[in-house]
Amino acid sequence: MLKRIRLLVFTYLLFLLFFILHKVAFLLYHWNQSGKETIDNLIQVILSGFQMDLSVAGYFTILPLLVLLASVCFRGKIFGRILQVYFLIISIVLAMIVIGDMVLFSFWNFRMDASVFLYLSKPKEVLASVPYWQAAVGFLCVAVVAFIQYLLLNILVAKPLVKSERSNQRIIESIVIFLLFVPLFIGIRGGIYTSTMNMGRVYFSQNMFLNQSAVNPVFSIIYSLSHQEKFESQYRFMNDERAHEIFNNMMRYDRNQQCDSVLRTTRPNIVFILLESFGADMIEPLGGLKGVTPNLNKLTEESIVFTHMYANSFRTDRGLVATTAGFPAQPNMSIISYANKCTSLNSIPKVLTEHGYKTSFTYGGDVDFANMKTYLISQKVVDIQGVYDFPKEENIGRWGVPDHFAFKHFEKQVLEQKETPFFKMFLSLSSHEPFEVPMHKFEHPYVNSVAYSDSCLGIFINNLKKSPLWKNTLVILVPDHDMGYPDGIRHYVPKRHNIFMIWTGGAIACPLQINRICSQSDIAATLLAQMKIDYKDFPFSKDILNPCAPEFAFYAFNNGFGMVTPEGKWTYDCNWNYIIQPRRRRNKSEAVEQGKAFLQCLYDDIAKK
């Protein structure tokens, strides 16, 4: 029994050793960049990437585990042969990946992913651009690395696997080996955290080279293959010329139109708060429930209130991108899952960083969830704090730290900020399912959780008002998405996406109510226009406060979209090719045609990133 256990453990440990050596080789090969870093940073590359290495080693150890399990009960040399062939294949594949990745990184500046297969289909053309000596050295290195790896792995199965003779011994051995699958699975998953293993889990620095160095290229390939889509072939409603003509007409307006400034300064400090799952139906002055959000209700009287805003989607990851990058949500994917495409996005924090702003993000939950950390780092957010940056005694919720602790932590950050101007972002948590909060005021759990979060927000705002920072600070309050209240409301219904936005703080000129139809993706253009900053790199965002800008809101749900205009509200299901609101029908609608063109151009843009 011990022989098989040792073989399995040593196989796993050898794969880990290979991955660590691969990282060392990668850093040495790119010494022109890694040589500029401190020893601490280079060690951190190994440590941060270790959890991803554990995951990939787990994938590679599954087959040996199954073979060893079978060898307990059946006699024969076939099991040792299977492992030898498997180790040979893995050794060659690993060598090709590690050598190819080191070379390609010099050109791509990101770790090898599924895009490499686009070039492997034409190896002759690829090799034609590489000097013969370099190709020869590359092949030699692959052969040497593969040979060494195979030699080490093959030592493990040098002796034949002997069938256990006694039945009780076979049963015990089978159970023990099978139970080893549990820690193996935990390693593959990336631990027992809310988020599974993703690229952002190993990011630790504002230096993208260090982050990329920590990534396991095998995981990068597996991850990109599992998320790969042919974006340019999706949602083809009309020919490209027609789609772009309609889209350009939708977004065409005089951006140089003189607009009234609603801010006292063009360089305010900005506190950007995403309210988890809040909807307009919770705000009494906007026609919502009575008494649920007294603090937000009060703010509507002294702030700039956008009353007809729509969430682009129903998920936090998509709401984060829509609100900060002006990039609309998609019906069947989330661009935040694609690390390389995230980097090519523009965003409010990225633009403000270029204008001297200090940036941060605070969240009481797992900031690695849904690849948020990867996105934030790519958008030049410097200080990112998540659940593990809070004291352990405050991490008492299922999703992480309750809002009264998180807001207090965020408040301290804001009030102690010495360098200005700053852009500080906060994502609340407690109004997320399962809505477990330390307060009971309303019977409905969601409504009660919103009331609790509103009370935490109220304390934060009141304390900020007492600070000298208040005078030159703009506080932006906007939900990441609506929850869908009352229960049972369909996900495609416009009401399901109806939210709000509030601008408050000493930086606003005067209270104002904006009743124009808009969406989260319009926040970027609107804010930057008020700051006299060019927003031409936000093609899907329009300035809400510009009277020439068109009024419409686009939102996405599972394989469908909605369009809200002054003329009405339409929802379209892309599976059925039907207008499902105002009633199911096939007849055309100008707003739906605009929505189709908008979506088609959105996927064209994604394909190019």
Coordinates of C-alpha atoms in Angstrom, one line a residue:
M1 CA 0.0 0.0 0.0
L2 CA 2.8 2.4 1.0
K3 CA 4.4 2.0 -2.4
R4 CA 1.4 3.3 -4.3
I5 CA 0.9 6.1 -1.9
R6 CA 4.5 7.2 -2.1
L7 CA 4.3 7.0 -5.9
L8 CA 1.3 9.2 -6.0
V9 CA 2.7 11.8 -3.6
F10 CA 6.1 11.9 -5.3
T11 CA 4.4 12.3 -8.7
Y12 CA 2.5 15.3 -7.4
L13 CA 5.6 16.8 -5.7
L14 CA 7.7 16.3 -8.9
F15 CA 5.2 18.3 -10.9
L16 CA 5.4 21.0 -8.3
L17 CA 9.1 21.0 -8.5
F18 CA 9.0 21.3 -12.3
F19 CA 6.7 24.3 -12.2
I20 CA 8.9 26.1 -9.7
L21 CA 12.0 25.4 -11.9
H22 CA 10.0 26.6 -14.9
K23 CA 9.4 29.9 -13.1
V24 CA 13.1 30.3 -12.2
A25 CA 14.0 29.6 -15.9
F26 CA 11.4 32.1 -17.0
L27 CA 12.8 34.8 -14.8
L28 CA 16.4 34.0 -15.9
Y29 CA 15.4 34.1 -19.6
H30 CA 13.8 37.5 -19.1
W31 CA 16.6 38.8 -16.9
N32 CA 16.4 42.2 -18.6
Q33 CA 13.2 42.7 -16.7
S34 CA 13.5 40.4 -13.7
G35 CA 17.1 41.7 -13.0
K36 CA 15.7 45.1 -12.1
E37 CA 13.5 43.6 -9.3
T38 CA 14.4 43.0 -5.7
I39 CA 15.1 39.5 -4.4
D40 CA 11.9 39.8 -2.3
N41 CA 9.8 40.4 -5.4
L42 CA 11.3 37.5 -7.2
I43 CA 10.6 35.2 -4.3
Q44 CA 7.1 36.5 -4.2
V45 CA 6.7 35.4 -7.8
I46 CA 7.3 31.8 -6.7
L47 CA 5.2 32.1 -3.6
S48 CA 2.2 33.8 -5.3
G49 CA 2.3 31.3 -8.2
F50 CA 2.5 28.3 -6.0
Q51 CA -1.3 28.0 -5.5
M52 CA -1.8 27.9 -9.3
D53 CA 1.0 25.3 -9.5
L54 CA -0.8 23.2 -6.9
S55 CA -3.9 23.3 -9.2
V56 CA -2.1 22.3 -12.3
A57 CA -0.2 19.5 -10.5
G58 CA -3.5 18.2 -9.3
Y59 CA -4.8 18.0 -12.9
F60 CA -1.7 16.1 -14.0
T61 CA -2.0 13.7 -11.0
I62 CA -5.6 12.6 -11.7
L63 CA -4.7 9.9 -14.2
P64 CA -1.9 8.4 -12.1
L65 CA -4.3 8.2 -9.2
L66 CA -6.9 6.3 -11.3
V67 CA -4.2 3.9 -12.7
L68 CA -2.9 3.2 -9.2
L69 CA -6.4 2.6 -7.9
A70 CA -7.0 0.1 -10.7
S71 CA -3.6 -1.7 -10.0
V72 CA -4.7 -2.5 -6.5
C73 CA -7.2 -5.1 -7.7
F74 CA -5.8 -6.2 -11.1
R75 CA -2.6 -7.9 -11.9
G76 CA -0.4 -7.0 -14.9
K77 CA 2.5 -4.8 -16.1
I78 CA 0.1 -2.7 -18.2
F79 CA -0.4 -0.2 -15.4
G80 CA 3.3 0.6 -15.2
R81 CA 3.4 0.9 -19.0
I82 CA 0.4 3.3 -19.0
L83 CA 2.2 5.5 -16.5
Q84 CA 5.4 5.5 -18.5
V85 CA 3.6 6.5 -21.7
Y86 CA 1.7 9.2 -19.8
F87 CA 4.8 10.6 -18.3
L88 CA 6.5 10.7 -21.6
I89 CA 3.7 12.6 -23.2
I90 CA 3.4 15.0 -20.3
S91 CA 7.2 15.6 -20.3
I92 CA 7.2 16.5 -24.0
V93 CA 4.1 18.7 -23.7
L94 CA 5.4 20.5 -20.7
A95 CA 8.8 21.1 -22.3
M96 CA 7.2 22.5 -25.4
I97 CA 5.0 24.8 -23.3
V98 CA 7.7 26.1 -21.0
I99 CA 10.2 26.8 -23.8
G100 CA 7.6 28.2 -26.2
D101 CA 6.1 30.4 -23.5
M102 CA 9.5 31.9 -22.5
V103 CA 10.2 32.8 -26.1
L104 CA 6.7 34.1 -27.0
F105 CA 6.5 36.3 -23.9
S106 CA 9.1 38.5 -25.4
F107 CA 6.6 39.3 -28.2
W108 CA 3.2 39.0 -26.6
N109 CA 3.9 40.3 -23.1
F110 CA 1.4 37.8 -21.6
R111 CA 1.7 34.1 -20.9
M112 CA 0.9 31.5 -23.5
D113 CA -2.8 30.9 -23.9
A114 CA -5.2 29.3 -26.5
S115 CA -4.3 31.9 -29.1
V116 CA -1.1 29.9 -29.8
F117 CA -3.2 27.3 -31.5
L118 CA -4.1 29.9 -34.2
Y119 CA -0.4 29.8 -35.3
L120 CA 0.3 26.1 -34.8
S121 CA -2.0 25.4 -37.7
K122 CA 0.6 27.0 -40.0
P123 CA 4.0 25.9 -38.5
K124 CA 5.9 26.5 -41.7
E125 CA 5.0 30.2 -41.7
V126 CA 5.8 30.4 -38.0
L127 CA 9.2 28.9 -38.4
A128 CA 9.9 31.1 -41.4
S129 CA 10.1 34.1 -39.2
V130 CA 12.5 32.5 -36.8
P131 CA 16.3 32.2 -37.5
Y132 CA 17.4 28.6 -38.1
W133 CA 19.9 28.7 -35.2
Q134 CA 17.2 29.9 -32.8
A135 CA 14.8 27.3 -33.9
A136 CA 17.5 24.6 -33.5
V137 CA 18.4 25.8 -30.0
G138 CA 14.7 25.9 -29.1
F139 CA 14.1 22.3 -30.3
L140 CA 17.3 21.2 -28.4
C141 CA 16.1 22.8 -25.2
V142 CA 12.7 21.1 -25.6
A143 CA 14.4 17.8 -26.0
V144 CA 16.7 18.2 -23.0
V145 CA 13.9 19.5 -20.7
A146 CA 11.6 16.7 -21.8
F147 CA 14.3 14.1 -21.3
I148 CA 15.1 15.3 -17.8
Q149 CA 11.5 15.5 -16.7
Y150 CA 10.7 12.0 -18.1
L151 CA 13.8 10.5 -16.5
L152 CA 12.7 11.8 -13.0
L153 CA 9.1 10.7 -13.5
N154 CA 10.1 7.3 -14.9
I155 CA 12.1 6.5 -11.8
L156 CA 8.8 6.3 -9.9
V157 CA 7.6 3.3 -11.9
A158 CA 10.9 1.5 -12.3
K159 CA 9.5 -1.4 -10.2
P160 CA 6.4 -3.3 -11.2
L161 CA 3.1 -2.6 -9.4
V162 CA 2.1 -5.7 -7.6
K163 CA -1.5 -6.6 -7.0
S164 CA -2.5 -6.8 -3.3
E165 CA -3.1 -10.5 -2.4
R166 CA -5.5 -10.1 0.5
S167 CA -9.0 -8.8 -0.2
N168 CA -9.2 -6.7 3.0
Q169 CA -5.9 -5.1 2.2
R170 CA -7.2 -4.3 -1.3
I171 CA -10.3 -2.7 0.1
I172 CA -8.3 -0.5 2.6
E173 CA -5.7 0.5 0.0
S174 CA -8.5 1.4 -2.5
I175 CA -10.3 3.6 0.1
V176 CA -7.0 5.4 1.1
I177 CA -6.1 6.1 -2.5
F178 CA -9.6 7.2 -3.4
L179 CA -9.6 9.5 -0.3
L180 CA -6.5 11.2 -1.7
F181 CA -8.7 12.6 -4.4
V182 CA -10.2 15.0 -1.9
P183 CA -7.1 17.1 -1.2
L184 CA -6.2 16.7 -4.9
F185 CA -9.6 18.3 -5.9
I186 CA -9.2 21.1 -3.3
G187 CA -5.8 21.9 -4.8
I188 CA -7.3 21.9 -8.4
R189 CA -10.1 24.1 -7.3
G190 CA -7.7 26.6 -5.6
G191 CA -8.8 26.0 -2.0
I192 CA -12.1 26.2 -0.3
Y193 CA -12.6 29.9 -1.0
T194 CA -15.7 31.3 -2.7
S195 CA -13.7 31.8 -5.9
T196 CA -12.1 29.0 -7.9
M197 CA -8.6 29.3 -9.3
N198 CA -8.3 32.1 -11.8
M199 CA -5.6 34.3 -13.2
G200 CA -6.1 37.0 -10.6
R201 CA -5.4 34.7 -7.7
V202 CA -1.6 35.0 -8.3
Y203 CA -1.5 38.7 -9.1
F204 CA 0.2 40.5 -6.3
S205 CA 1.9 43.6 -7.7
Q206 CA 1.3 46.7 -9.7
N207 CA 4.2 45.5 -11.9
M208 CA 2.4 43.4 -14.6
F209 CA 5.6 41.6 -15.4
L210 CA 5.8 40.1 -11.9
N211 CA 2.2 39.1 -12.0
Q212 CA 2.6 37.5 -15.4
S213 CA 5.7 35.7 -14.1
A214 CA 3.7 34.1 -11.3
V215 CA 1.2 32.6 -13.8
N216 CA 1.6 29.0 -14.7
P217 CA 1.4 28.8 -18.5
V218 CA -0.3 25.4 -18.5
F219 CA -3.1 26.9 -16.4
S220 CA -3.2 29.9 -18.8
I221 CA -3.8 27.6 -21.7
I222 CA -6.4 25.5 -19.9
Y223 CA -8.2 28.6 -18.7
S224 CA -8.3 30.3 -22.0
L225 CA -9.4 27.1 -23.8
S226 CA -12.3 26.7 -21.4
H227 CA -13.3 30.3 -22.0
Q228 CA -12.5 30.6 -25.6
E229 CA -15.2 32.0 -27.9
K230 CA -15.4 33.1 -31.5
F231 CA -16.7 36.5 -30.7
E232 CA -16.6 37.9 -34.2
S233 CA -19.2 35.2 -35.3
Q234 CA -21.7 35.8 -32.5
Y235 CA -24.8 37.8 -32.6
R236 CA -24.8 38.5 -36.4
F237 CA -28.1 40.1 -37.0
M238 CA -27.2 42.1 -40.1
N239 CA -24.2 42.8 -42.3
D240 CA -21.4 44.7 -40.6
E241 CA -21.8 47.9 -42.6
R242 CA -25.4 48.2 -41.6
A243 CA -24.7 47.4 -37.9
H244 CA -22.0 50.0 -37.6
E245 CA -24.1 52.6 -39.5
I246 CA -26.9 52.2 -37.0
F247 CA -24.6 52.1 -34.0
N248 CA -22.8 55.3 -35.2
N249 CA -26.1 57.1 -35.6
M250 CA -27.1 56.0 -32.1
M251 CA -24.0 57.4 -30.5
R252 CA -23.6 60.5 -32.7
Y253 CA -24.0 63.8 -31.0
D254 CA -22.1 67.1 -30.5
R255 CA -19.6 66.3 -27.8
N256 CA -18.4 69.8 -27.8
Q257 CA -21.8 71.2 -26.8
Q258 CA -21.4 73.6 -23.9
C259 CA -23.0 71.8 -20.9
D260 CA -23.7 73.3 -17.5
S261 CA -21.2 72.2 -14.9
V262 CA -22.7 70.4 -11.9
L263 CA -19.4 70.3 -10.0
R264 CA -17.6 73.1 -8.2
T265 CA -14.2 71.8 -9.3
T266 CA -12.9 69.7 -12.2
R267 CA -10.5 67.8 -9.9
P268 CA -12.6 66.6 -6.9
N269 CA -11.6 63.7 -4.7
I270 CA -13.9 60.9 -5.8
V271 CA -15.5 58.3 -3.5
F272 CA -17.1 55.7 -5.8
I273 CA -19.5 53.3 -3.9
L274 CA -21.0 50.3 -5.6
L275 CA -24.1 49.2 -3.7
E276 CA -24.6 45.5 -3.9
S277 CA -28.0 44.5 -5.4
F278 CA -29.8 47.9 -4.6
G279 CA -32.7 48.8 -6.9
A280 CA -34.7 51.9 -7.4
D281 CA -37.7 50.1 -5.8
M282 CA -35.9 50.5 -2.5
I283 CA -35.7 54.3 -2.7
E284 CA -38.9 55.9 -1.5
P285 CA -38.6 59.3 -3.3
L286 CA -38.1 57.3 -6.6
G287 CA -41.4 55.4 -6.0
G288 CA -39.9 52.6 -3.9
L289 CA -40.8 51.1 -0.6
K290 CA -41.4 53.3 2.4
G291 CA -38.8 53.7 5.1
V292 CA -36.3 51.1 3.9
T293 CA -33.5 53.5 3.0
P294 CA -33.9 56.7 5.1
N295 CA -30.3 57.7 4.5
L296 CA -30.5 57.4 0.7
N297 CA -33.9 59.1 0.9
K298 CA -32.4 62.1 2.6
L299 CA -29.5 62.2 0.1
T300 CA -31.9 62.5 -2.8
E301 CA -33.0 65.9 -1.4
E302 CA -29.5 67.4 -1.3
S303 CA -27.7 65.7 -4.2
I304 CA -27.7 65.2 -7.9
V305 CA -30.1 62.2 -8.6
F306 CA -30.2 60.3 -11.8
T307 CA -33.7 58.8 -11.7
H308 CA -33.9 56.7 -14.9
M309 CA -30.7 54.7 -14.8
Y310 CA -30.6 51.0 -15.8
A311 CA -28.1 48.3 -14.8
N312 CA -26.3 46.7 -17.7
S313 CA -26.6 43.3 -16.2
F314 CA -27.5 41.2 -13.1
R315 CA -24.0 40.3 -12.0
T316 CA -21.4 42.2 -9.9
D317 CA -18.4 41.4 -12.3
R318 CA -20.3 42.9 -15.2
G319 CA -21.6 45.8 -13.2
L320 CA -18.1 46.6 -12.1
V321 CA -16.9 46.8 -15.7
A322 CA -19.9 48.8 -16.9
T323 CA -19.7 51.4 -14.2
T324 CA -15.9 52.0 -14.3
A325 CA -15.0 51.2 -17.9
G326 CA -18.2 52.3 -19.7
F327 CA -18.2 48.9 -21.3
P328 CA -21.7 47.3 -21.5
A329 CA -22.4 43.8 -20.2
Q330 CA -22.7 40.8 -22.6
P331 CA -25.5 38.2 -22.8
N332 CA -23.4 35.1 -22.7
M333 CA -20.0 36.0 -21.2
S334 CA -18.2 38.4 -19.0
I335 CA -15.2 40.2 -20.4
I336 CA -13.7 40.3 -17.0
S337 CA -13.0 36.6 -17.4
Y338 CA -10.5 37.3 -20.2
A339 CA -7.4 38.8 -18.6
N340 CA -5.8 39.9 -21.8
K341 CA -8.9 41.7 -23.0
C342 CA -9.4 43.4 -19.7
T343 CA -6.0 45.0 -20.1
S344 CA -7.1 46.6 -23.4
L345 CA -10.1 48.2 -21.7
N346 CA -10.1 51.9 -20.7
S347 CA -11.6 52.9 -17.4
I348 CA -12.2 55.8 -15.0
P349 CA -9.4 54.8 -12.6
K350 CA -7.0 54.2 -15.5
V351 CA -7.7 57.7 -17.0
L352 CA -7.6 59.4 -13.6
T353 CA -4.3 57.7 -12.7
E354 CA -2.9 59.5 -15.8
H355 CA -4.2 62.8 -14.3
G356 CA -2.4 62.3 -10.9
Y357 CA -5.1 60.5 -8.9
K358 CA -4.3 57.9 -6.3
T359 CA -6.6 54.9 -6.7
S360 CA -7.8 52.2 -4.3
F361 CA -10.5 49.5 -4.1
T362 CA -12.0 48.0 -0.9
Y363 CA -14.3 45.0 -0.6
G364 CA -15.3 42.9 2.4
G365 CA -15.5 39.8 0.3
D366 CA -13.1 37.7 -1.9
V367 CA -11.6 40.2 -4.3
D368 CA -10.4 37.3 -6.5
F369 CA -13.9 36.3 -7.1
A370 CA -14.9 36.4 -10.8
N371 CA -11.5 37.7 -11.7
M372 CA -12.1 41.2 -10.2
K373 CA -8.6 41.6 -8.9
T374 CA -7.1 40.9 -12.4
Y375 CA -9.4 43.6 -13.8
L376 CA -8.6 46.1 -11.1
I377 CA -4.9 45.7 -11.4
S378 CA -5.0 46.0 -15.2
Q379 CA -6.9 49.3 -14.7
K380 CA -4.1 50.8 -12.6
V381 CA -5.9 50.5 -9.2
V382 CA -3.0 50.5 -6.8
D383 CA -4.3 49.6 -3.4
I384 CA -6.7 46.6 -3.5
Q385 CA -8.1 45.3 -0.2
G386 CA -10.3 42.3 0.3
V387 CA -11.6 40.0 3.0
Y388 CA -8.1 38.8 4.1
D389 CA -7.0 42.3 4.8
F390 CA -9.6 42.6 7.5
P391 CA -9.1 41.3 11.1
K392 CA -10.2 37.6 11.3
E393 CA -12.8 38.4 14.0
E394 CA -14.6 40.6 11.5
N395 CA -14.9 37.9 8.8
I396 CA -18.1 36.5 10.2
G397 CA -20.4 36.5 7.1
R398 CA -20.8 33.8 4.5
W399 CA -19.4 36.1 1.8
G400 CA -17.0 37.9 4.1
V401 CA -17.0 41.0 6.3
P402 CA -20.4 42.6 7.1
D403 CA -20.9 46.2 5.9
H404 CA -20.7 47.9 9.3
F405 CA -17.1 46.6 9.6
A406 CA -16.3 47.2 6.0
F407 CA -17.6 50.8 5.8
K408 CA -15.7 51.6 9.0
H409 CA -12.5 50.3 7.5
F410 CA -13.2 52.2 4.3
E411 CA -14.0 55.4 6.2
K412 CA -10.6 55.2 8.0
Q413 CA -8.9 54.8 4.6
V414 CA -10.7 57.9 3.2
L415 CA -10.2 60.2 6.2
E416 CA -6.5 59.3 6.6
Q417 CA -5.7 59.8 2.9
K418 CA -3.1 62.5 2.8
E419 CA -2.3 62.6 -1.0
T420 CA -5.0 64.2 -3.1
P421 CA -6.8 64.0 -5.5
F422 CA -7.8 60.4 -5.0
F423 CA -10.3 57.9 -6.5
K424 CA -11.4 55.5 -3.8
M425 CA -13.8 52.7 -4.7
F426 CA -15.9 50.6 -2.3
L427 CA -18.1 47.6 -3.0
S428 CA -20.7 46.8 -0.3
L429 CA -21.5 43.2 0.5
S430 CA -24.3 42.5 3.0
S431 CA -27.2 43.0 0.6
H432 CA -26.1 39.9 -1.3
E433 CA -27.7 36.5 -0.8
P434 CA -28.3 34.9 1.7
F435 CA -29.0 38.4 3.2
E436 CA -27.8 37.5 6.7
V437 CA -27.2 40.7 8.5
P438 CA -27.0 41.7 12.2
M439 CA -30.3 43.7 12.1
H440 CA -33.9 42.7 11.8
K441 CA -36.3 45.5 10.8
F442 CA -38.2 44.0 7.8
E443 CA -39.6 40.6 7.3
H444 CA -38.4 40.2 3.7
P445 CA -34.7 39.2 4.0
Y446 CA -33.5 41.2 1.0
V447 CA -35.4 44.3 2.0
N448 CA -34.0 43.9 5.5
S449 CA -30.4 43.6 4.2
V450 CA -30.8 46.7 2.1
A451 CA -32.0 48.6 5.2
Y452 CA -29.0 47.4 7.1
S453 CA -26.6 48.5 4.4
D454 CA -28.3 51.8 4.1
S455 CA -27.7 52.4 7.9
C456 CA -24.0 51.6 7.5
L457 CA -23.8 54.0 4.5
G458 CA -25.5 56.7 6.5
I459 CA -22.9 56.5 9.3
F460 CA -20.1 56.7 6.7
I461 CA -21.6 59.7 4.9
N462 CA -22.3 61.6 8.2
N463 CA -18.7 61.1 9.4
L464 CA -17.4 62.1 6.0
K465 CA -19.4 65.3 6.1
K466 CA -17.6 66.3 9.3
S467 CA -14.2 66.0 7.6
P468 CA -12.4 68.8 5.8
L469 CA -12.3 66.5 2.8
W470 CA -16.0 66.8 2.3
K471 CA -15.7 70.2 0.7
N472 CA -13.7 69.0 -2.3
T473 CA -15.1 65.4 -2.5
L474 CA -17.6 63.9 -4.9
V475 CA -19.4 60.8 -3.7
I476 CA -20.9 58.6 -6.4
L477 CA -23.5 56.0 -5.2
V478 CA -24.7 53.5 -7.8
P479 CA -25.8 49.9 -7.5
D480 CA -23.8 47.1 -9.3
H481 CA -27.2 45.6 -10.3
D482 CA -30.8 45.2 -9.0
M483 CA -31.8 42.2 -7.0
G484 CA -35.2 41.7 -8.6
Y485 CA -37.9 42.7 -6.1
P486 CA -40.6 41.6 -5.6
D487 CA -39.8 37.9 -5.8
G488 CA -40.5 36.2 -9.0
I489 CA -39.9 39.1 -11.3
R490 CA -38.5 37.9 -14.7
H491 CA -34.8 38.6 -15.3
Y492 CA -35.5 40.2 -18.7
V493 CA -38.1 42.7 -17.4
P494 CA -36.9 46.3 -17.5
K495 CA -38.0 46.8 -13.9
R496 CA -35.5 44.1 -13.0
H497 CA -32.7 46.4 -14.2
N498 CA -34.1 49.8 -12.9
I499 CA -31.5 51.4 -10.6
F500 CA -30.4 54.9 -9.7
M501 CA -27.3 57.0 -9.3
I502 CA -26.6 59.7 -6.7
W503 CA -23.8 62.3 -6.8
T504 CA -23.3 64.0 -3.5
G505 CA -20.6 65.7 -1.5
G506 CA -19.3 69.2 -1.2
A507 CA -18.0 69.1 -4.7
I508 CA -21.5 69.3 -6.3
A509 CA -22.7 72.8 -7.2
C510 CA -26.4 72.3 -6.2
P511 CA -29.1 69.6 -5.8
L512 CA -30.5 68.5 -9.1
Q513 CA -32.7 65.8 -10.6
I514 CA -31.7 64.2 -13.9
N515 CA -34.6 62.3 -15.5
R516 CA -32.9 61.3 -18.8
I517 CA -32.8 57.6 -19.6
C518 CA -29.3 56.2 -19.3
S519 CA -27.3 53.2 -18.2
Q520 CA -24.3 52.3 -16.0
S521 CA -22.0 52.4 -19.1
D522 CA -22.8 56.1 -19.4
I523 CA -21.1 57.0 -16.1
A524 CA -17.6 57.2 -17.5
A525 CA -18.3 59.7 -20.2
T526 CA -20.5 61.8 -17.9
L527 CA -18.0 62.0 -15.1
L528 CA -15.0 62.7 -17.4
A529 CA -16.9 65.3 -19.3
Q530 CA -17.6 67.2 -16.1
M531 CA -13.9 66.9 -15.3
K532 CA -13.0 68.4 -18.7
I533 CA -11.2 65.1 -19.7
D534 CA -11.6 63.6 -23.2
Y535 CA -13.6 60.4 -23.2
K536 CA -13.2 59.5 -26.9
D537 CA -11.7 56.1 -25.8
F538 CA -15.1 55.1 -24.4
P539 CA -17.1 54.3 -27.5
F540 CA -20.1 52.8 -25.7
S541 CA -20.4 55.6 -23.1
K542 CA -22.4 58.8 -23.6
D543 CA -22.5 62.0 -21.6
I544 CA -25.9 62.0 -19.8
L545 CA -25.7 65.7 -19.0
N546 CA -25.1 66.7 -22.6
P547 CA -28.5 67.8 -24.0
C548 CA -27.5 66.6 -27.5
A549 CA -26.7 63.0 -26.3
P550 CA -29.4 60.4 -27.3
E551 CA -31.6 58.9 -24.6
F552 CA -31.5 55.1 -24.4
A553 CA -30.4 52.3 -22.1
F554 CA -29.1 48.9 -23.3
Y555 CA -28.9 46.0 -20.9
A556 CA -28.2 42.3 -21.3
F557 CA -29.6 39.1 -19.8
N558 CA -29.0 35.5 -20.5
N559 CA -28.7 35.4 -24.3
G560 CA -31.0 38.4 -24.8
F561 CA -31.0 42.2 -24.4
G562 CA -33.3 45.1 -23.5
M563 CA -33.7 48.6 -24.9
V564 CA -35.3 51.4 -23.0
T565 CA -36.0 54.7 -24.9
P566 CA -38.4 57.6 -24.3
E567 CA -40.8 55.8 -26.8
G568 CA -41.0 52.6 -24.8
K569 CA -39.3 49.5 -23.4
W570 CA -38.4 46.4 -25.5
T571 CA -36.8 43.1 -24.6
Y572 CA -35.5 40.6 -27.2
D573 CA -34.6 37.0 -26.8
C574 CA -31.7 35.9 -29.1
N575 CA -32.5 32.2 -28.7
W576 CA -36.0 32.6 -30.0
N577 CA -35.4 35.6 -32.2
Y578 CA -38.5 37.1 -30.7
I579 CA -39.5 40.4 -29.1
I580 CA -40.7 39.2 -25.8
Q581 CA -41.9 42.6 -24.6
P582 CA -44.2 44.4 -24.9
R583 CA -45.6 41.1 -26.3
R584 CA -44.1 38.1 -28.1
R585 CA -44.0 38.9 -31.8
R586 CA -41.8 38.9 -34.8
N587 CA -42.5 42.3 -36.2
K588 CA -39.7 44.8 -36.4
S589 CA -39.1 47.6 -34.0
E590 CA -36.6 50.5 -34.5
A591 CA -35.4 50.2 -30.9
V592 CA -34.8 46.4 -31.2
E593 CA -32.9 47.0 -34.5
Q594 CA -30.8 49.5 -32.6
G595 CA -30.3 47.0 -29.8
K596 CA -29.2 44.3 -32.4
A597 CA -26.7 46.7 -34.0
F598 CA -25.4 47.8 -30.6
L599 CA -24.9 44.2 -29.5
Q600 CA -23.2 43.2 -32.8
C601 CA -20.8 46.1 -32.6
L602 CA -20.1 45.3 -29.0
Y603 CA -18.9 41.8 -30.0
D604 CA -17.0 43.2 -32.9
D605 CA -15.1 45.3 -30.3
I606 CA -14.5 42.4 -28.0
A607 CA -13.1 40.3 -30.9
K608 CA -10.6 43.1 -31.6
K609 CA -9.3 43.4 -28.1

